[in-house]
Short mmCIF file of C-alpha atoms in Angstrom, two decimals:
data_model
loop_
_atom_site.label_atom_id
_atom_site.label_comp_id
_atom_site.label_asym_id
_atom_site.label_seq_id
_atom_site.Cartn_x
_atom_site.Cartn_y
_atom_site.Cartn_z
CA UNK Y 1 134.21 -56.23 -97.80
CA UNK Y 2 132.98 -59.14 -95.68
CA UNK Y 3 129.92 -58.82 -93.54
CA UNK Y 4 129.56 -60.19 -90.05
CA UNK Y 5 126.77 -62.45 -91.31
CA UNK Y 6 129.38 -64.27 -93.43
CA UNK Y 7 131.50 -64.96 -90.36
CA UNK Y 8 128.51 -66.37 -88.48
CA UNK Y 9 127.55 -68.58 -91.41
CA UNK Y 10 131.09 -69.99 -91.47
CA UNK Y 11 130.59 -71.17 -87.89
CA UNK Y 12 127.88 -73.65 -88.85
CA UNK Y 13 130.28 -76.61 -88.75
CA UNK Y 14 131.79 -75.84 -85.32
CA UNK Y 15 128.32 -75.17 -83.89
CA UNK Y 16 127.12 -78.47 -85.39
CA UNK Y 17 130.02 -80.32 -83.77
CA UNK Y 18 129.22 -78.68 -80.42
CA UNK Y 19 125.56 -79.69 -80.80
CA UNK Y 20 126.52 -83.29 -81.56
CA UNK Y 21 128.89 -83.33 -78.56
CA UNK Y 22 126.13 -81.94 -76.35
CA UNK Y 23 123.73 -84.64 -77.58
CA UNK Y 24 126.31 -87.33 -76.84
CA UNK Y 25 126.96 -85.85 -73.41
CA UNK Y 26 123.23 -85.75 -72.69
CA UNK Y 27 122.99 -89.45 -73.58
CA UNK Y 28 125.90 -90.27 -71.26
CA UNK Y 29 124.24 -88.41 -68.42
CA UNK Y 30 121.46 -91.01 -68.44
CA UNK Y 31 123.08 -94.17 -69.85
CA UNK Y 32 125.77 -95.77 -67.71
CA UNK Y 33 128.36 -97.53 -69.90
CA UNK Y 34 129.52 -99.50 -66.85
CA UNK Y 35 126.20 -101.36 -66.61
CA UNK Y 36 125.88 -104.59 -68.58
CA UNK Y 37 123.37 -104.57 -71.41
CA UNK Y 38 123.50 -100.81 -72.03
CA UNK Y 39 122.64 -99.50 -75.47
CA UNK Y 40 126.10 -98.09 -76.22
CA UNK Y 41 128.26 -99.79 -78.86
CA UNK Y 42 131.27 -101.80 -77.75
CA UNK Y 43 134.81 -101.22 -79.04
CA UNK Y 44 135.17 -103.29 -82.23
CA UNK Y 45 138.95 -103.66 -81.75
CA UNK Y 46 138.48 -105.05 -78.23
CA UNK Y 47 135.63 -107.27 -79.40
CA UNK Y 48 137.77 -108.76 -82.20
CA UNK Y 49 141.11 -109.07 -80.40
CA UNK Y 50 140.43 -108.94 -76.67
CA UNK Y 51 143.02 -106.15 -76.44
CA UNK Y 52 142.43 -102.53 -75.44
CA UNK Y 53 142.87 -99.99 -78.21
CA UNK Y 54 144.35 -96.58 -77.29
CA UNK Y 55 140.81 -95.15 -77.06
CA UNK Y 56 139.24 -97.96 -75.03
CA UNK Y 57 137.53 -96.50 -72.00
CA UNK Y 58 136.70 -93.13 -73.53
CA UNK Y 59 132.95 -93.61 -73.18
CA UNK Y 60 133.33 -94.60 -69.54
CA UNK Y 61 135.83 -91.74 -69.03
CA UNK Y 62 133.38 -89.23 -70.47
CA UNK Y 63 130.56 -90.61 -68.33
CA UNK Y 64 132.73 -90.28 -65.23
CA UNK Y 65 133.73 -86.70 -66.13
CA UNK Y 66 130.11 -85.70 -66.71
CA UNK Y 67 129.34 -86.99 -63.23
CA UNK Y 68 132.31 -85.16 -61.67
CA UNK Y 69 134.42 -88.27 -61.00
CA UNK Y 70 137.88 -87.28 -62.25
CA UNK Y 71 139.63 -90.18 -60.48
CA UNK Y 72 137.51 -92.78 -62.28
CA UNK Y 73 137.93 -90.89 -65.56
CA UNK Y 74 141.71 -91.10 -65.10
CA UNK Y 75 141.41 -94.82 -64.40
CA UNK Y 76 139.39 -95.49 -67.56
CA UNK Y 77 141.82 -93.74 -69.96
CA UNK Y 78 144.58 -91.66 -68.43
CA UNK Y 79 146.32 -90.74 -71.70
CA UNK Y 80 143.22 -89.34 -73.36
CA UNK Y 81 142.20 -87.49 -70.23
CA UNK Y 82 145.59 -85.86 -69.69
CA UNK Y 83 146.75 -85.42 -73.30
CA UNK Y 84 143.81 -86.05 -75.62
CA UNK Y 85 141.24 -83.79 -74.01
CA UNK Y 86 143.46 -80.67 -73.98
CA UNK Y 87 144.57 -81.47 -77.55
CA UNK Y 88 140.95 -81.80 -78.70
CA UNK Y 89 140.04 -78.48 -77.08
CA UNK Y 90 143.07 -76.80 -78.70
CA UNK Y 91 142.28 -78.26 -82.13
CA UNK Y 92 138.62 -77.28 -81.86
CA UNK Y 93 139.50 -73.72 -80.82
CA UNK Y 94 142.03 -73.46 -83.65
CA UNK Y 95 139.49 -74.76 -86.18
CA UNK Y 96 136.76 -72.45 -84.90
CA UNK Y 97 139.08 -69.43 -85.08
CA UNK Y 98 140.08 -70.35 -88.63
CA UNK Y 99 136.41 -70.66 -89.60
CA UNK Y 100 135.57 -67.35 -87.90
CA UNK Y 101 138.39 -65.41 -89.56
CA UNK Y 102 138.15 -67.22 -92.89
CA UNK Y 103 141.83 -68.08 -92.90
CA UNK Y 104 143.16 -71.45 -93.93
CA UNK Y 105 145.21 -73.14 -91.24
CA UNK Y 106 146.47 -76.66 -91.20
CA UNK Y 107 147.60 -78.63 -88.19
CA UNK Y 108 151.38 -79.08 -88.10
CA UNK Y 109 152.46 -82.55 -89.22
CA UNK Y 110 154.42 -82.90 -85.99
CA UNK Y 111 151.13 -82.88 -84.05
CA UNK Y 112 149.76 -85.77 -86.11
CA UNK Y 113 153.02 -87.68 -85.74
CA UNK Y 114 153.04 -87.11 -81.97
CA UNK Y 115 149.44 -88.35 -81.71
CA UNK Y 116 150.33 -91.54 -83.60
CA UNK Y 117 153.43 -92.19 -81.49
CA UNK Y 118 151.70 -91.52 -78.16
CA UNK Y 119 148.70 -93.61 -79.25
CA UNK Y 120 150.90 -96.54 -80.24
CA UNK Y 121 152.96 -96.39 -77.05
CA UNK Y 122 149.82 -96.03 -74.90
CA UNK Y 123 148.05 -98.86 -76.71
CA UNK Y 124 150.95 -101.28 -76.37
CA UNK Y 125 151.83 -100.17 -72.85
CA UNK Y 126 148.34 -100.49 -71.44
CA UNK Y 127 147.98 -104.01 -72.83
CA UNK Y 128 151.37 -105.13 -71.51
CA UNK Y 129 150.66 -103.61 -68.09
CA UNK Y 130 147.09 -104.90 -68.05
CA UNK Y 131 145.61 -101.41 -67.59
#
């Protein structure tokens, strides 16, 4: 018979991820990625190619969301705001539930395929459109 202590100990990883996300959010509350010379790292793909990767703008999007500016967040990376954020929440909830219950669940391959296709289309489309 499993004890409730075992279930709580299995939640160490999800709690650690939440703590890391909270630390990152706290940093973005005080560091503005839109200001030149900030301490945040730049996108290596953009630095090397001059093109926007599918995730370019996520730091600025997160900063805008933390400051309640949804319109700017949409401008910085619409695909990740509309599709990626809900997907991340769903995946995190699914992972946390699996850890809590002790069951083994894998993400359907169709989800991974859809992420790759949407990411590729978004990455190419935003560079062609100059977004």
